[in-house]
Coordinates of C-alpha atoms and ligand atoms in Angstrom, one line a residue:
M25 CA 269.1 135.4 -55.4
I26 CA 269.5 134.4 -59.1
M27 CA 273.5 135.2 -59.2
K28 CA 275.0 137.1 -62.1
E29 CA 276.6 135.7 -64.8
T30 CA 280.0 136.2 -63.9
K31 CA 282.1 132.9 -64.0
K32 CA 283.8 132.0 -68.0
M33 CA 282.9 128.6 -68.7
K34 CA 286.1 126.5 -69.7
F35 CA 285.8 125.5 -73.5
S36 CA 285.6 121.7 -72.5
E37 CA 281.9 122.7 -71.0
C38 CA 280.8 125.1 -73.9
L39 CA 281.2 122.1 -76.1
S40 CA 279.2 120.1 -74.1
H41 CA 276.7 122.8 -73.9
L42 CA 276.6 122.6 -78.1
F43 CA 277.2 119.3 -78.6
V44 CA 273.6 118.8 -76.7
F45 CA 271.9 121.3 -79.8
I46 CA 274.5 120.1 -82.7
K47 CA 273.1 115.9 -81.8
P48 CA 270.3 116.4 -83.6
Y49 CA 271.9 117.4 -86.2
R50 CA 274.9 114.8 -86.2
F51 CA 275.4 113.0 -88.6
K52 CA 274.4 115.3 -91.4
L53 CA 277.3 117.6 -89.2
L54 CA 279.4 114.1 -89.6
F55 CA 279.1 113.9 -93.1
G56 CA 279.8 117.9 -93.7
I57 CA 282.7 117.1 -91.6
L58 CA 283.6 114.3 -94.3
M59 CA 283.7 115.8 -97.6
V60 CA 285.8 118.4 -95.4
I61 CA 288.2 116.2 -95.7
T62 CA 287.8 114.8 -99.2
A63 CA 288.0 118.1 -100.5
Q64 CA 290.8 118.2 -98.6
V65 CA 293.5 114.7 -99.3
T66 CA 292.2 115.8 -103.0
F67 CA 293.8 118.9 -102.6
A68 CA 296.8 117.5 -101.5
L69 CA 297.3 115.1 -104.6
N70 CA 296.8 117.7 -107.1
P71 CA 300.7 118.7 -106.8
T72 CA 302.0 115.8 -106.6
V73 CA 299.6 114.0 -109.8
E74 CA 301.0 117.6 -111.3
G75 CA 304.7 116.1 -110.3
M76 CA 304.2 113.3 -112.6
I77 CA 303.5 114.6 -115.5
T78 CA 307.3 116.4 -115.3
T79 CA 308.4 114.2 -114.2
Q80 CA 307.1 111.7 -117.6
L81 CA 307.9 114.6 -120.1
A82 CA 311.5 115.5 -118.8
S83 CA 312.5 111.7 -118.9
D84 CA 311.1 111.5 -121.9
I85 CA 312.9 114.5 -123.2
S86 CA 315.8 114.3 -120.6
S87 CA 316.5 110.3 -123.4
H88 CA 315.9 111.3 -126.3
Q89 CA 313.2 109.1 -127.1
P90 CA 309.2 110.8 -128.5
I91 CA 307.1 112.2 -125.6
Q92 CA 305.0 109.4 -124.6
I93 CA 301.1 110.7 -125.0
D94 CA 299.3 108.2 -123.8
K95 CA 301.4 108.2 -120.8
V96 CA 300.4 112.5 -120.4
V97 CA 296.4 111.8 -121.2
H98 CA 296.4 109.1 -118.6
I99 CA 297.8 111.4 -116.1
L100 CA 295.4 113.8 -117.1
C101 CA 292.8 111.9 -116.2
I102 CA 293.2 110.9 -113.1
L103 CA 294.2 115.0 -112.4
F104 CA 290.6 115.5 -113.8
T105 CA 289.1 113.5 -111.7
I106 CA 290.7 114.2 -108.0
Y107 CA 289.2 117.8 -109.8
I108 CA 286.1 116.5 -110.2
V109 CA 285.9 114.5 -106.8
K110 CA 286.7 118.0 -105.3
T111 CA 284.0 120.1 -106.7
I112 CA 282.0 118.0 -106.0
S113 CA 282.5 117.3 -101.8
Q114 CA 282.8 120.9 -101.6
F115 CA 279.4 121.3 -102.8
L116 CA 278.0 118.6 -100.4
M117 CA 280.2 119.7 -97.8
A118 CA 278.4 123.7 -98.6
I119 CA 275.0 121.4 -98.3
F120 CA 275.0 119.4 -95.3
M121 CA 276.8 121.2 -93.5
T122 CA 275.1 125.1 -93.4
D123 CA 271.9 123.1 -93.5
A124 CA 272.7 121.5 -90.0
I125 CA 274.5 124.7 -89.1
Q126 CA 271.5 126.4 -89.5
K127 CA 269.2 124.5 -87.9
T128 CA 271.3 124.4 -84.9
M129 CA 271.3 127.7 -84.5
F130 CA 267.1 127.7 -85.0
D131 CA 267.2 126.2 -82.5
V132 CA 269.7 128.0 -80.7
R133 CA 267.7 131.4 -80.9
N134 CA 264.1 129.7 -79.7
A135 CA 266.2 128.2 -76.3
I136 CA 267.2 131.6 -75.6
E137 CA 263.7 132.9 -77.1
D138 CA 262.2 130.4 -74.6
K139 CA 264.4 131.2 -71.2
I140 CA 263.8 134.7 -71.5
H141 CA 260.4 132.9 -71.6
H142 CA 261.0 131.4 -68.5
L143 CA 263.4 133.9 -66.3
P144 CA 261.7 135.7 -63.1
V145 CA 261.0 139.2 -63.4
S146 CA 264.2 139.7 -60.4
Y147 CA 266.9 138.9 -63.5
F148 CA 266.3 141.4 -65.3
D149 CA 266.3 143.6 -62.4
Q150 CA 269.3 142.9 -62.5
E151 CA 270.5 143.5 -65.8
K152 CA 269.9 145.8 -68.4
T153 CA 267.7 145.0 -70.4
G154 CA 268.9 146.5 -73.7
E155 CA 272.2 145.0 -72.8
L156 CA 271.4 141.9 -72.4
L157 CA 269.4 141.4 -75.9
S158 CA 271.3 142.7 -78.0
R159 CA 274.8 141.0 -76.1
I160 CA 272.4 138.4 -77.2
T161 CA 272.3 139.4 -80.3
N162 CA 276.2 139.9 -81.4
D163 CA 276.7 136.7 -80.1
V164 CA 274.4 134.6 -81.4
D165 CA 275.5 135.9 -85.0
T166 CA 279.6 135.5 -83.6
L167 CA 278.2 131.7 -82.9
S168 CA 276.8 130.9 -85.8
N169 CA 279.4 133.1 -88.5
A170 CA 282.2 130.7 -86.1
L171 CA 280.1 127.3 -86.9
Q172 CA 279.6 127.9 -91.1
Q173 CA 283.5 129.4 -91.7
T174 CA 285.2 128.5 -89.3
L175 CA 284.0 125.0 -88.3
S176 CA 285.9 123.4 -92.3
R177 CA 288.8 126.7 -92.0
V178 CA 289.9 124.8 -88.7
I179 CA 289.1 121.6 -90.9
S180 CA 289.9 122.1 -93.9
A181 CA 293.6 123.6 -92.6
V182 CA 294.2 120.7 -90.3
C183 CA 293.4 118.4 -92.5
T184 CA 295.6 119.8 -96.1
F185 CA 298.2 120.5 -92.7
T186 CA 298.2 117.2 -91.6
F187 CA 297.8 115.2 -94.9
V188 CA 300.6 117.8 -97.1
L189 CA 302.5 116.8 -94.8
F190 CA 302.6 113.2 -95.4
M191 CA 303.5 113.7 -98.8
M192 CA 306.1 115.6 -98.0
F193 CA 307.0 113.5 -95.8
R194 CA 307.2 110.6 -98.8
I195 CA 308.9 112.6 -101.2
N196 CA 311.6 114.1 -99.2
V197 CA 312.8 113.5 -95.7
L198 CA 315.2 115.9 -94.7
M199 CA 313.7 118.7 -96.7
T200 CA 310.4 119.0 -94.9
C201 CA 312.4 118.6 -91.6
I202 CA 314.6 121.9 -92.7
I203 CA 310.7 122.5 -92.8
L204 CA 309.4 121.1 -89.8
V205 CA 312.3 123.4 -88.2
A206 CA 310.2 125.7 -88.9
L207 CA 307.2 124.6 -86.6
P208 CA 307.8 124.9 -83.5
V209 CA 308.4 128.2 -83.5
I210 CA 304.9 129.9 -85.3
A211 CA 303.3 127.0 -82.5
L212 CA 305.2 129.0 -79.8
L213 CA 304.5 132.0 -80.8
S214 CA 300.9 131.4 -81.7
K215 CA 300.7 130.4 -78.6
F216 CA 301.9 133.5 -77.0
V217 CA 299.6 136.1 -78.8
V218 CA 296.8 133.3 -78.3
K219 CA 297.2 134.2 -74.7
K220 CA 298.0 138.1 -75.3
S221 CA 295.1 138.4 -77.5
Q222 CA 291.9 135.9 -75.5
P223 CA 291.3 138.6 -73.0
L224 CA 291.4 141.5 -75.6
F225 CA 288.8 139.5 -77.5
D226 CA 286.1 139.3 -74.4
D227 CA 287.0 143.3 -73.6
Q228 CA 286.4 143.9 -76.9
Q229 CA 282.6 141.6 -77.5
N230 CA 281.6 143.3 -73.1
T231 CA 282.6 147.4 -75.4
L232 CA 280.3 145.8 -78.2
A233 CA 277.4 144.9 -75.8
D234 CA 278.0 148.3 -74.0
L235 CA 277.3 150.0 -76.8
N236 CA 274.7 148.8 -78.2
G237 CA 273.2 148.8 -74.7
T238 CA 273.8 153.4 -74.9
I239 CA 272.1 152.7 -78.7
N240 CA 269.5 150.9 -77.3
E241 CA 268.7 153.8 -74.4
L242 CA 269.7 156.7 -76.2
Y243 CA 267.2 155.4 -79.1
D244 CA 264.5 154.7 -76.4
G245 CA 264.2 158.3 -75.0
Y246 CA 264.8 160.4 -78.1
N247 CA 262.8 162.8 -77.3
E248 CA 263.7 163.4 -74.1
I249 CA 266.8 163.6 -75.4
L250 CA 265.2 166.0 -77.7
S251 CA 262.8 168.3 -75.6
Y252 CA 265.5 168.4 -72.7
N253 CA 267.5 169.8 -75.3
Q254 CA 270.8 167.0 -74.8
Q255 CA 271.8 166.1 -78.4
E256 CA 275.0 166.5 -77.2
H257 CA 275.8 164.8 -73.6
A258 CA 274.1 162.2 -76.2
L259 CA 276.7 162.6 -77.9
K260 CA 279.2 162.8 -76.0
R261 CA 278.3 159.0 -74.2
F262 CA 277.8 158.3 -77.9
E263 CA 281.8 158.5 -78.5
K264 CA 282.7 158.2 -74.9
D265 CA 281.8 154.3 -75.4
N266 CA 282.2 154.6 -79.4
E267 CA 285.7 155.1 -78.5
R268 CA 286.6 152.7 -75.8
M269 CA 284.8 150.0 -78.4
R270 CA 287.7 151.6 -80.8
V271 CA 290.6 151.2 -78.3
S272 CA 289.6 147.8 -77.8
S273 CA 289.1 146.7 -81.2
F274 CA 292.5 148.1 -82.1
K275 CA 293.9 146.4 -79.2
A276 CA 292.8 142.8 -80.0
Q277 CA 292.6 142.6 -83.9
F278 CA 296.6 144.4 -83.6
V279 CA 298.2 141.9 -80.9
S280 CA 296.2 138.7 -83.4
S281 CA 298.0 139.9 -86.4
L282 CA 301.5 140.4 -85.6
I283 CA 301.5 136.8 -85.5
N284 CA 300.5 137.5 -89.0
P285 CA 303.7 138.6 -90.6
L286 CA 306.1 136.7 -87.1
C287 CA 305.1 134.0 -88.7
S288 CA 305.5 134.0 -92.7
L289 CA 309.1 135.9 -92.3
I290 CA 309.1 133.2 -90.9
T291 CA 308.4 130.2 -93.3
Y292 CA 309.9 132.3 -96.5
L293 CA 313.0 131.4 -94.2
S294 CA 312.5 128.2 -94.3
I295 CA 311.4 128.2 -97.3
G296 CA 314.4 129.3 -99.0
C297 CA 316.4 126.4 -96.8
A298 CA 314.7 123.0 -98.2
S299 CA 314.5 125.0 -102.1
L300 CA 318.5 124.8 -101.9
V301 CA 318.5 121.9 -100.5
G302 CA 316.4 120.5 -103.1
C303 CA 318.2 121.6 -106.0
L304 CA 320.9 119.7 -104.6
Q305 CA 318.7 116.9 -103.8
V306 CA 317.8 116.9 -107.7
L307 CA 320.8 117.6 -109.5
N308 CA 321.7 114.5 -107.2
G309 CA 319.4 112.1 -108.7
T310 CA 317.4 111.6 -105.5
I311 CA 314.4 113.5 -106.3
A312 CA 313.2 113.9 -109.6
L313 CA 312.0 117.3 -111.0
G314 CA 308.3 116.7 -111.1
Q315 CA 308.6 116.2 -107.2
L316 CA 310.8 119.3 -106.4
Q317 CA 308.3 120.8 -108.6
A318 CA 305.4 119.0 -106.0
F319 CA 307.8 119.8 -103.4
I320 CA 307.4 123.5 -103.8
R321 CA 303.1 123.3 -104.0
Y322 CA 303.6 121.6 -100.9
I323 CA 305.1 124.6 -99.3
W324 CA 303.1 126.8 -100.3
Q325 CA 299.8 124.5 -99.6
I326 CA 301.0 123.8 -95.8
N327 CA 301.6 127.7 -96.1
D328 CA 298.4 128.5 -96.6
P329 CA 297.0 127.0 -92.7
I330 CA 299.5 128.2 -90.9
S331 CA 299.1 132.0 -92.1
Q332 CA 296.2 131.2 -90.9
I333 CA 296.7 130.3 -87.6
S334 CA 296.2 134.0 -86.3
Q335 CA 292.7 134.7 -88.2
L336 CA 291.5 131.3 -87.1
S337 CA 293.0 131.8 -83.6
S338 CA 290.6 135.4 -82.9
A339 CA 287.7 133.8 -85.1
V340 CA 287.5 130.9 -82.5
Q341 CA 287.8 132.7 -79.1
S342 CA 285.2 135.6 -80.0
A343 CA 283.3 132.3 -80.6
F344 CA 284.3 130.9 -77.1
S345 CA 283.9 134.1 -76.0
A346 CA 279.8 134.6 -77.0
M347 CA 279.8 130.6 -76.7
S348 CA 280.6 131.3 -72.9
R349 CA 278.0 134.1 -72.7
L350 CA 275.3 132.6 -74.2
F351 CA 275.7 128.9 -72.3
T352 CA 275.7 131.5 -69.4
F353 CA 273.5 132.3 -69.9
L354 CA 270.5 129.4 -71.0
N355 CA 272.6 127.6 -67.3
Q356 CA 270.2 130.4 -65.3
P357 CA 267.6 129.0 -63.4
I358 CA 264.4 129.3 -64.7
E359 CA 261.5 130.4 -62.5
E360 CA 260.4 126.5 -60.3
D361 CA 257.2 125.9 -60.8
V362 CA 255.0 123.7 -59.8
V363 CA 251.6 121.4 -61.2
S364 CA 248.7 123.3 -59.4
K365 CA 246.6 121.4 -56.8
C366 CA 243.6 122.3 -57.4
Q367 CA 242.4 124.0 -61.0
I368 CA 241.0 127.9 -60.5
D369 CA 237.7 128.5 -62.6
E370 CA 236.3 131.2 -60.5
V371 CA 238.6 133.7 -58.4
R372 CA 235.3 133.9 -55.2
T373 CA 238.5 135.2 -52.7
I374 CA 241.8 136.6 -52.0
E375 CA 243.2 137.0 -49.2
F376 CA 246.6 138.5 -48.2
E377 CA 248.0 137.4 -44.9
H378 CA 250.9 139.3 -43.4
V379 CA 251.8 139.4 -46.3
Q380 CA 256.4 140.9 -45.9
F381 CA 258.2 141.4 -48.8
G382 CA 261.4 143.1 -49.7
Y383 CA 262.5 143.4 -53.2
D384 CA 266.7 143.3 -51.5
D385 CA 266.6 141.8 -48.0
N386 CA 265.1 145.4 -46.7
L387 CA 260.9 144.9 -46.4
L388 CA 259.5 146.8 -48.5
M389 CA 255.9 145.1 -47.1
K390 CA 255.9 144.2 -43.5
D391 CA 252.4 143.0 -41.9
V392 CA 250.0 143.6 -45.5
N393 CA 246.3 142.0 -44.9
I394 CA 243.7 142.4 -47.9
D395 CA 240.4 140.8 -47.9
V396 CA 238.6 140.6 -51.2
H397 CA 235.6 139.7 -52.6
Q398 CA 234.0 138.6 -56.1
G399 CA 232.6 141.8 -58.1
Q400 CA 234.8 144.3 -56.0
T401 CA 236.6 147.1 -57.1
I402 CA 239.7 147.8 -54.6
A403 CA 240.8 150.8 -55.6
I404 CA 244.6 151.3 -54.4
V405 CA 245.7 155.1 -53.4
G406 CA 248.9 156.6 -51.9
P407 CA 252.3 158.6 -53.3
T408 CA 255.0 157.9 -55.6
G409 CA 257.3 154.9 -54.1
A410 CA 254.2 153.5 -51.9
G411 CA 254.5 150.1 -53.4
K412 CA 251.2 149.9 -55.2
T413 CA 252.7 148.5 -58.2
T414 CA 254.2 146.1 -56.2
L415 CA 251.5 144.7 -54.3
T416 CA 250.5 143.6 -58.6
N417 CA 253.2 141.9 -58.9
L418 CA 252.3 140.0 -55.8
L419 CA 250.1 139.2 -57.2
L420 CA 251.0 137.3 -60.2
R421 CA 253.3 136.1 -58.8
F422 CA 256.6 138.4 -59.9
Y423 CA 257.8 137.6 -57.2
D424 CA 257.5 135.5 -54.5
V425 CA 256.2 137.4 -51.2
K426 CA 258.6 136.8 -48.8
G427 CA 256.7 135.8 -45.1
G428 CA 253.8 135.3 -44.9
S429 CA 251.2 134.3 -48.4
I430 CA 248.7 135.4 -51.1
K431 CA 245.3 133.6 -51.0
I432 CA 242.2 132.3 -53.4
N433 CA 239.1 131.1 -52.7
G434 CA 241.8 129.7 -49.3
I435 CA 244.2 128.6 -51.7
D436 CA 247.8 130.0 -51.8
I437 CA 249.3 131.2 -55.1
R438 CA 252.7 129.1 -54.6
E439 CA 250.2 125.7 -55.3
L440 CA 249.1 127.1 -58.7
S441 CA 251.1 126.7 -61.5
Y442 CA 252.5 130.3 -62.2
H443 CA 250.6 129.9 -66.2
D444 CA 246.9 128.6 -64.1
L445 CA 247.5 131.1 -61.7
R446 CA 247.9 134.4 -64.3
K447 CA 245.2 133.7 -66.7
L448 CA 242.8 134.7 -64.3
F449 CA 244.1 138.1 -64.8
A450 CA 244.1 140.8 -67.3
L451 CA 246.7 143.0 -66.8
V452 CA 245.5 147.2 -68.2
L453 CA 248.2 149.6 -67.9
Q454 CA 250.1 153.0 -68.7
D455 CA 252.0 152.0 -69.6
T456 CA 250.7 149.9 -72.5
W457 CA 252.5 148.0 -74.5
L458 CA 251.2 147.0 -78.0
F459 CA 253.3 144.1 -80.6
E460 CA 255.1 144.5 -84.4
G461 CA 252.0 143.2 -85.8
S462 CA 247.7 143.3 -86.8
I463 CA 245.2 145.4 -84.6
E464 CA 243.4 142.4 -85.0
Q465 CA 246.1 140.6 -83.4
N466 CA 247.4 142.9 -81.0
I467 CA 243.4 142.9 -79.2
A468 CA 242.9 138.5 -79.9
Y469 CA 246.5 138.1 -78.2
G470 CA 244.9 136.2 -74.3
N471 CA 242.9 134.9 -76.1
E472 CA 244.2 133.2 -79.7
K473 CA 241.0 131.7 -80.6
A474 CA 238.3 135.0 -80.1
L475 CA 236.4 134.7 -83.8
K476 CA 237.0 138.2 -86.0
N477 CA 233.2 138.6 -84.8
E478 CA 234.4 138.5 -80.7
I479 CA 237.5 141.5 -81.3
V480 CA 234.7 143.0 -83.4
E481 CA 232.5 143.2 -80.1
A482 CA 235.0 143.9 -77.4
A483 CA 236.8 146.6 -79.8
K484 CA 233.3 148.8 -79.6
Q485 CA 232.8 148.0 -76.2
A486 CA 236.6 150.1 -75.9
N487 CA 235.1 152.7 -78.1
V488 CA 238.3 152.3 -80.7
H489 CA 236.0 150.2 -83.3
H490 CA 235.1 153.5 -84.1
F491 CA 239.0 154.9 -85.0
I492 CA 239.6 151.9 -86.3
R493 CA 237.1 151.7 -89.1
T494 CA 238.6 154.8 -90.3
L495 CA 242.7 153.2 -91.3
T496 CA 242.4 152.3 -94.7
D497 CA 243.2 148.3 -93.2
G498 CA 241.2 148.4 -90.6
Y499 CA 241.6 145.7 -88.2
D500 CA 244.8 144.9 -91.2
T501 CA 246.3 148.2 -90.3
L502 CA 250.3 146.9 -88.8
I503 CA 251.1 148.5 -85.3
N504 CA 255.0 149.3 -85.8
E505 CA 258.1 148.3 -83.6
E506 CA 257.1 151.5 -81.7
G507 CA 253.9 151.6 -81.6
S508 CA 254.6 155.1 -82.9
N509 CA 251.9 154.9 -86.0
V510 CA 248.9 154.8 -82.6
S511 CA 248.2 157.9 -80.6
Q512 CA 249.3 156.8 -76.2
G513 CA 245.3 157.3 -76.0
E514 CA 244.0 154.4 -78.6
K515 CA 246.7 152.4 -77.9
Q516 CA 244.9 151.8 -74.5
L517 CA 241.7 151.6 -75.8
L518 CA 243.3 148.8 -78.0
T519 CA 244.8 147.7 -75.1
I520 CA 241.7 147.4 -72.9
A521 CA 239.7 145.4 -76.2
R522 CA 242.1 142.6 -75.5
A523 CA 241.4 142.1 -71.6
L524 CA 237.5 142.3 -72.6
L525 CA 237.9 139.3 -75.1
K526 CA 240.4 137.9 -72.5
N527 CA 237.7 137.7 -70.1
P528 CA 239.5 137.6 -67.4
E529 CA 237.8 137.0 -63.8
V530 CA 240.7 139.9 -62.0
L531 CA 240.6 143.0 -64.4
I532 CA 244.5 144.5 -62.8
L533 CA 243.8 148.4 -64.3
D534 CA 246.5 151.3 -63.6
E535 CA 244.6 154.6 -64.4
A536 CA 246.3 156.4 -66.9
T537 CA 247.1 160.4 -65.3
S538 CA 249.0 162.1 -68.2
S539 CA 245.9 164.0 -69.0
V540 CA 243.9 163.2 -72.6
D541 CA 241.3 165.3 -74.3
T542 CA 237.8 165.8 -73.3
R543 CA 236.0 163.9 -75.5
L544 CA 239.4 160.3 -75.3
E545 CA 238.4 160.6 -71.1
R546 CA 235.0 160.5 -72.3
R547 CA 235.6 157.4 -74.1
L548 CA 238.5 155.5 -71.6
Q549 CA 236.3 156.2 -68.9
G550 CA 233.7 154.3 -70.5
A551 CA 235.6 151.2 -71.8
M552 CA 237.2 150.8 -68.4
D553 CA 234.0 151.0 -66.8
R554 CA 232.4 148.4 -69.1
V555 CA 235.6 145.8 -68.9
M556 CA 235.4 146.6 -64.8
E557 CA 231.4 145.6 -64.2
N558 CA 231.1 142.5 -63.2
R559 CA 234.3 142.0 -62.6
T560 CA 236.8 142.1 -59.4
C561 CA 239.5 144.7 -59.6
F562 CA 242.8 146.2 -58.1
V563 CA 243.1 149.4 -59.7
I564 CA 245.3 151.9 -59.5
A565 CA 243.5 154.7 -58.7
H566 CA 244.2 158.2 -59.8
R567 CA 240.9 159.3 -61.1
L568 CA 238.7 160.8 -58.0
S569 CA 235.3 158.4 -59.5
T570 CA 237.1 155.9 -59.1
I571 CA 238.8 155.9 -55.9
I572 CA 234.2 156.6 -54.4
N573 CA 233.4 154.0 -56.8
A574 CA 235.3 151.8 -55.0
D575 CA 233.9 149.5 -52.1
K576 CA 237.2 149.4 -50.3
I577 CA 240.6 151.6 -50.8
L578 CA 243.6 150.7 -50.1
V579 CA 246.3 153.5 -48.8
L580 CA 249.2 152.4 -49.2
E581 CA 252.1 154.3 -48.0
H582 CA 256.0 153.1 -47.7
G583 CA 255.0 149.9 -48.5
D584 CA 252.4 149.4 -46.0
I585 CA 249.0 149.7 -46.0
V586 CA 248.4 152.5 -42.9
E587 CA 243.8 152.8 -43.9
Q588 CA 241.6 150.1 -45.7
G589 CA 237.6 151.3 -46.3
N590 CA 235.6 152.9 -48.3
H591 CA 235.8 156.9 -49.2
E592 CA 233.2 157.2 -46.6
E593 CA 234.8 155.8 -43.6
L594 CA 238.1 156.6 -44.5
L595 CA 236.6 160.1 -44.8
N596 CA 235.3 159.7 -41.3
K597 CA 238.9 158.5 -39.4
N598 CA 240.5 162.0 -41.0
G599 CA 243.4 160.1 -41.5
V600 CA 245.5 159.7 -43.9
Y601 CA 243.6 159.1 -46.5
A602 CA 241.2 163.0 -45.5
R603 CA 244.7 163.9 -45.6
L604 CA 245.8 162.8 -49.5
Y605 CA 242.3 163.9 -50.5
N606 CA 242.0 166.9 -49.5
A607 CA 245.1 167.4 -50.5
Q608 CA 244.4 166.0 -54.1
F609 CA 241.3 166.1 -55.2
A610 CA 238.5 168.1 -53.0
K611 CA 238.3 171.3 -54.4
Ligands
LIG2 N1 262.2 145.3 -59.0 C1 262.6 146.6 -58.4 N2 264.3 145.8 -57.6 C2 264.4 146.7 -56.4 N3 263.5 148.0 -55.5 C3 262.1 148.3 -57.0 C4 262.4 147.7 -58.1 N4 260.6 148.1 -59.1 C5 259.8 148.9 -57.8 N5 260.9 149.2 -56.8 C6 261.0 149.3 -54.5 O1 259.8 149.4 -55.1 C7 259.0 150.5 -54.3 C8 258.1 150.5 -54.6 O2 257.4 150.9 -56.1 P1 256.1 150.5 -56.5 O3 256.5 150.7 -57.9 O4 255.5 149.6 -56.1 O5 256.1 151.9 -56.4 P2 254.4 152.9 -57.0 O6 253.9 153.2 -55.3 O7 254.0 152.2 -57.4 O8 254.4 153.6 -57.0 P3 254.8 155.3 -59.2 O9 253.1 155.6 -58.3 O10 256.1 155.9 -58.9 O11 254.6 153.8 -59.4 C9 260.2 152.0 -54.4 O12 260.9 152.6 -53.3 C10 260.8 152.1 -56.1 O13 262.4 151.6 -55.9

């Protein structure tokens, strides 16, 4: 069974997973980091070189000598070179880091997409799909921002701190020690705040996922909400989640932002003390005036990374939470696949042998036996919840049987790879699925190599060609994201065209229950008859004509097949089918 993600990953685990994605671009990233360090070294040299000008001028003035312009120009040239190096390294850093990080994120997104397609269907039984997808999107964004901005800021802050501290020590040890007294206090304060705010940031991300899940759900059910006049209820639900979001964001941001004013207060106190001592040192002649000037600039420079700790720590925490969820998702076990022991090109028989199945520990199907021969139409009938969809889910191995077996040509379907098994089938469901793309692309979905004339032929067979011709862009008409620019019946015709083009060995058809107008009904009927012609078909049947003409009718109740046979045989039995038939169809 697939476990829902519960355990939070350790920071080191997250980093090692991240490294797998960064590895192909590590040299670019390292070069980018080298450029960040270069920029910070030049940044740390500025005050000292600027101070040299002040010292030079002060010494010339105090010794009543003419100002030595050549020396000043020389220092200015060094200063100018430092500025140039800093600008170039910042430029190179932007190019190399951005390139490496965006390529890494491209790979992460691809890995997620790939994962989604390889997870067992049962994974999505446990996760609200909308919530899961929105959480992944948010987490990818958070990680991308963290790598793009926070990484260089963290490296800059660490480098600035180290180099500036080094330069301060070179100027005066006593003054630096005064500044350093403040640091452990600041470090302890940050640690305390980080510890308090980490769970709050986790909560903030989870609440955001809930909020997006709710938005998704409410948007999906927009028409139903309007028809039931439940706008107020929907608004209240949204407001409730939005309020939770406000409270959790407030808590997370408030606690983490507390650190800023506290750190500033301590830093300003230490600046005051160090400046006082510095003035005395200049009067004593221990340090030059330019050095005091440089030292005060350094205090500001070192203050910068310290005051950034709170912002950076909250960004790092969000990134860590996002990484933890992303990599936990990417670590989910995928559908175990096998290499097909043999290829099946033609489906001659399909047998269910003593099949047992349940979505949980309770068995829904206890002993299902079916025998199907090539070209037969099998109608599946039964009340709602009887297990009709489950039967087709098992055929396609969306779920595996818990007992017994399903065999195609005598071969257990578990001996075939998912790809080799599923290529034998096409699904035409009531709940049609079209993707954002042209009508042509949607029809060619199951057979991407199909030529234009084959696509048109499939559309003609599916009675949808004329409709497509009436559209301004014909086969190039774009289906929008929700497929709302095509009617439900036309959608179903398009999916029939798709199935015809795939030309599968076995067709699984879920007949529409919703009433459509008579003309469309006739078009649908014609298209379905054509797609079913000379093909093995499993039809979740709602139409009398399909049921009567079926070679075999499976009557399901509570998961099991209670009767099977053709229409005449079952009517003569005068059992469940006869009751169902008389209740639903007999006029
Ligand atoms: N993914 C799932 N997880 C848990 N239980 C499920 C799942 N899918 C279906 N079920 C349950 O299994 C039983 C059979 O469901 P199934 O969808 O196969 O019935 P059906 O005959 O196709 O119903 P309908 O005609 O309403 O579509 C139902 O009780 C249903 O609640």
